[in-house]
């Protein structure tokens, strides 16, 4: 589930292995120490054809439990540059004409939510979604990672793991996988599946059979 930018009248709901240890350590340094390049959307994931190949290589197993899980085990919204943290960086990256104050807080701008096609002009109406929710990652292999590795995952600006979307739509996603939830905007399903597979492949996370089936169906139609 993703951390949320709470609208004052809405209840805040906390939604939501790469061969984890070799290339992942180098990946960690890149993610934590480097800021994102300027763009108006998350990094583009591999093509549907590549996603299908990556999906076929992922381990399919019964999903683990949330025993021992805590969001605190995935330190998120770390400082990226100056006074700007990860959440603020995503708001600036995914928005249009975003203006910030001296503390890097967004004071104006507009945000188009790919999940439902809505546009917002108040950052309080926008959540930053973890494409693969933290609890989902925990149940798929991240429970064996170090805290530093989980921090890199929770703040990954290099891959398509973070995206600004409508807050209540993100809350409806919670920590569900594509076998359980998909964005209401069907036109985004192909991109969503590509992004999900890319993140799971990058981090060597497993998936369950229903999740794989749902992703295969979407990708085969892309």
JSON list of N, CA, C and O in Angstrom, two decimals, residues 165-184:
[
{"chain": "A", "resi": 165, "resn": "UNK", "atom": "N", "xyz": [-1.41, 9.32, -7.72]},
{"chain": "A", "resi": 165, "resn": "UNK", "atom": "CA", "xyz": [-2.77, 8.97, -8.17]},
{"chain": "A", "resi": 165, "resn": "UNK", "atom": "C", "xyz": [-3.81, 9.53, -7.21]},
{"chain": "A", "resi": 165, "resn": "UNK", "atom": "O", "xyz": [-3.50, 9.99, -6.11]},
{"chain": "A", "resi": 166, "resn": "UNK", "atom": "N", "xyz": [-5.07, 9.46, -7.61]},
{"chain": "A", "resi": 166, "resn": "UNK", "atom": "CA", "xyz": [-6.18, 9.90, -6.77]},
{"chain": "A", "resi": 166, "resn": "UNK", "atom": "C", "xyz": [-6.17, 9.15, -5.44]},
{"chain": "A", "resi": 166, "resn": "UNK", "atom": "O", "xyz": [-6.07, 7.93, -5.40]},
{"chain": "A", "resi": 167, "resn": "UNK", "atom": "N", "xyz": [-6.30, 9.89, -4.34]},
{"chain": "A", "resi": 167, "resn": "UNK", "atom": "CA", "xyz": [-6.13, 9.28, -3.02]},
{"chain": "A", "resi": 167, "resn": "UNK", "atom": "C", "xyz": [-7.11, 8.16, -2.73]},
{"chain": "A", "resi": 167, "resn": "UNK", "atom": "O", "xyz": [-6.71, 7.07, -2.30]},
{"chain": "A", "resi": 168, "resn": "UNK", "atom": "N", "xyz": [-8.41, 8.36, -2.95]},
{"chain": "A", "resi": 168, "resn": "UNK", "atom": "CA", "xyz": [-9.35, 7.31, -2.57]},
{"chain": "A", "resi": 168, "resn": "UNK", "atom": "C", "xyz": [-9.27, 6.09, -3.49]},
{"chain": "A", "resi": 168, "resn": "UNK", "atom": "O", "xyz": [-9.60, 4.98, -3.08]},
{"chain": "A", "resi": 169, "resn": "UNK", "atom": "N", "xyz": [-8.80, 6.27, -4.72]},
{"chain": "A", "resi": 169, "resn": "UNK", "atom": "CA", "xyz": [-8.58, 5.13, -5.61]},
{"chain": "A", "resi": 169, "resn": "UNK", "atom": "C", "xyz": [-7.41, 4.31, -5.09]},
{"chain": "A", "resi": 169, "resn": "UNK", "atom": "O", "xyz": [-7.45, 3.08, -5.07]},
{"chain": "A", "resi": 170, "resn": "UNK", "atom": "N", "xyz": [-6.37, 5.00, -4.65]},
{"chain": "A", "resi": 170, "resn": "UNK", "atom": "CA", "xyz": [-5.23, 4.31, -4.06]},
{"chain": "A", "resi": 170, "resn": "UNK", "atom": "C", "xyz": [-5.64, 3.57, -2.79]},
{"chain": "A", "resi": 170, "resn": "UNK", "atom": "O", "xyz": [-5.19, 2.45, -2.53]},
{"chain": "A", "resi": 171, "resn": "UNK", "atom": "N", "xyz": [-6.50, 4.17, -2.03]},
{"chain": "A", "resi": 171, "resn": "UNK", "atom": "CA", "xyz": [-6.98, 3.53, -0.80]},
{"chain": "A", "resi": 171, "resn": "UNK", "atom": "C", "xyz": [-7.78, 2.27, -1.13]},
{"chain": "A", "resi": 171, "resn": "UNK", "atom": "O", "xyz": [-7.72, 1.28, -0.41]},
{"chain": "A", "resi": 172, "resn": "UNK", "atom": "N", "xyz": [-8.51, 2.28, -2.24]},
{"chain": "A", "resi": 172, "resn": "UNK", "atom": "CA", "xyz": [-9.27, 1.10, -2.62]},
{"chain": "A", "resi": 172, "resn": "UNK", "atom": "C", "xyz": [-8.35, -0.03, -3.05]},
{"chain": "A", "resi": 172, "resn": "UNK", "atom": "O", "xyz": [-8.67, -1.22, -2.90]},
{"chain": "A", "resi": 173, "resn": "UNK", "atom": "N", "xyz": [-7.18, 0.31, -3.56]},
{"chain": "A", "resi": 173, "resn": "UNK", "atom": "CA", "xyz": [-6.18, -0.70, -3.94]},
{"chain": "A", "resi": 173, "resn": "UNK", "atom": "C", "xyz": [-5.63, -1.39, -2.71]},
{"chain": "A", "resi": 173, "resn": "UNK", "atom": "O", "xyz": [-5.42, -2.60, -2.70]},
{"chain": "A", "resi": 174, "resn": "UNK", "atom": "N", "xyz": [-5.33, -0.61, -1.69]},
{"chain": "A", "resi": 174, "resn": "UNK", "atom": "CA", "xyz": [-4.74, -1.12, -0.46]},
{"chain": "A", "resi": 174, "resn": "UNK", "atom": "C", "xyz": [-3.49, -1.91, -0.81]},
{"chain": "A", "resi": 174, "resn": "UNK", "atom": "O", "xyz": [-2.64, -1.42, -1.54]},
{"chain": "A", "resi": 175, "resn": "UNK", "atom": "N", "xyz": [-3.35, -3.16, -0.31]},
{"chain": "A", "resi": 175, "resn": "UNK", "atom": "CA", "xyz": [-2.16, -3.94, -0.61]},
{"chain": "A", "resi": 175, "resn": "UNK", "atom": "C", "xyz": [-2.46, -5.09, -1.57]},
{"chain": "A", "resi": 175, "resn": "UNK", "atom": "O", "xyz": [-1.78, -6.11, -1.58]},
{"chain": "A", "resi": 176, "resn": "UNK", "atom": "N", "xyz": [-3.49, -4.93, -2.40]},
{"chain": "A", "resi": 176, "resn": "UNK", "atom": "CA", "xyz": [-3.92, -5.99, -3.30]},
{"chain": "A", "resi": 176, "resn": "UNK", "atom": "C", "xyz": [-3.05, -6.10, -4.56]},
{"chain": "A", "resi": 176, "resn": "UNK", "atom": "O", "xyz": [-2.54, -5.09, -5.07]},
{"chain": "A", "resi": 177, "resn": "UNK", "atom": "N", "xyz": [-2.92, -7.33, -5.08]},
{"chain": "A", "resi": 177, "resn": "UNK", "atom": "CA", "xyz": [-2.16, -7.54, -6.31]},
{"chain": "A", "resi": 177, "resn": "UNK", "atom": "C", "xyz": [-3.13, -7.52, -7.50]},
{"chain": "A", "resi": 177, "resn": "UNK", "atom": "O", "xyz": [-4.36, -7.43, -7.31]},
{"chain": "A", "resi": 178, "resn": "UNK", "atom": "N", "xyz": [-2.64, -7.59, -8.74]},
{"chain": "A", "resi": 178, "resn": "UNK", "atom": "CA", "xyz": [-3.52, -7.50, -9.92]},
{"chain": "A", "resi": 178, "resn": "UNK", "atom": "C", "xyz": [-4.55, -8.62, -10.05]},
{"chain": "A", "resi": 178, "resn": "UNK", "atom": "O", "xyz": [-5.50, -8.48, -10.83]},
{"chain": "A", "resi": 179, "resn": "UNK", "atom": "N", "xyz": [-4.37, -9.70, -9.29]},
{"chain": "A", "resi": 179, "resn": "UNK", "atom": "CA", "xyz": [-5.39, -10.74, -9.29]},
{"chain": "A", "resi": 179, "resn": "UNK", "atom": "C", "xyz": [-6.58, -10.36, -8.45]},
{"chain": "A", "resi": 179, "resn": "UNK", "atom": "O", "xyz": [-7.63, -11.00, -8.51]},
{"chain": "A", "resi": 180, "resn": "UNK", "atom": "N", "xyz": [-6.42, -9.29, -7.67]},
{"chain": "A", "resi": 180, "resn": "UNK", "atom": "CA", "xyz": [-7.46, -8.83, -6.76]},
{"chain": "A", "resi": 180, "resn": "UNK", "atom": "C", "xyz": [-7.97, -7.43, -7.07]},
{"chain": "A", "resi": 180, "resn": "UNK", "atom": "O", "xyz": [-9.10, -7.09, -6.73]},
{"chain": "A", "resi": 181, "resn": "UNK", "atom": "N", "xyz": [-7.12, -6.61, -7.70]},
{"chain": "A", "resi": 181, "resn": "UNK", "atom": "CA", "xyz": [-7.49, -5.21, -7.95]},
{"chain": "A", "resi": 181, "resn": "UNK", "atom": "C", "xyz": [-6.75, -4.70, -9.18]},
{"chain": "A", "resi": 181, "resn": "UNK", "atom": "O", "xyz": [-5.58, -5.01, -9.39]},
{"chain": "A", "resi": 182, "resn": "UNK", "atom": "N", "xyz": [-7.46, -3.92, -9.96]},
{"chain": "A", "resi": 182, "resn": "UNK", "atom": "CA", "xyz": [-6.86, -3.22, -11.10]},
{"chain": "A", "resi": 182, "resn": "UNK", "atom": "C", "xyz": [-7.42, -1.81, -11.13]},
{"chain": "A", "resi": 182, "resn": "UNK", "atom": "O", "xyz": [-8.53, -1.56, -10.64]},
{"chain": "A", "resi": 183, "resn": "UNK", "atom": "N", "xyz": [-6.71, -0.86, -11.70]},
{"chain": "A", "resi": 183, "resn": "UNK", "atom": "CA", "xyz": [-7.21, 0.51, -11.78]},
{"chain": "A", "resi": 183, "resn": "UNK", "atom": "C", "xyz": [-8.56, 0.54, -12.50]},
{"chain": "A", "resi": 183, "resn": "UNK", "atom": "O", "xyz": [-8.79, -0.20, -13.46]},
{"chain": "A", "resi": 184, "resn": "UNK", "atom": "N", "xyz": [-9.47, 1.39, -12.06]},
{"chain": "A", "resi": 184, "resn": "UNK", "atom": "CA", "xyz": [-10.77, 1.50, -12.73]},
{"chain": "A", "resi": 184, "resn": "UNK", "atom": "C", "xyz": [-10.67, 1.93, -14.18]},
{"chain": "A", "resi": 184, "resn": "UNK", "atom": "O", "xyz": [-11.55, 1.61, -14.99]}
]
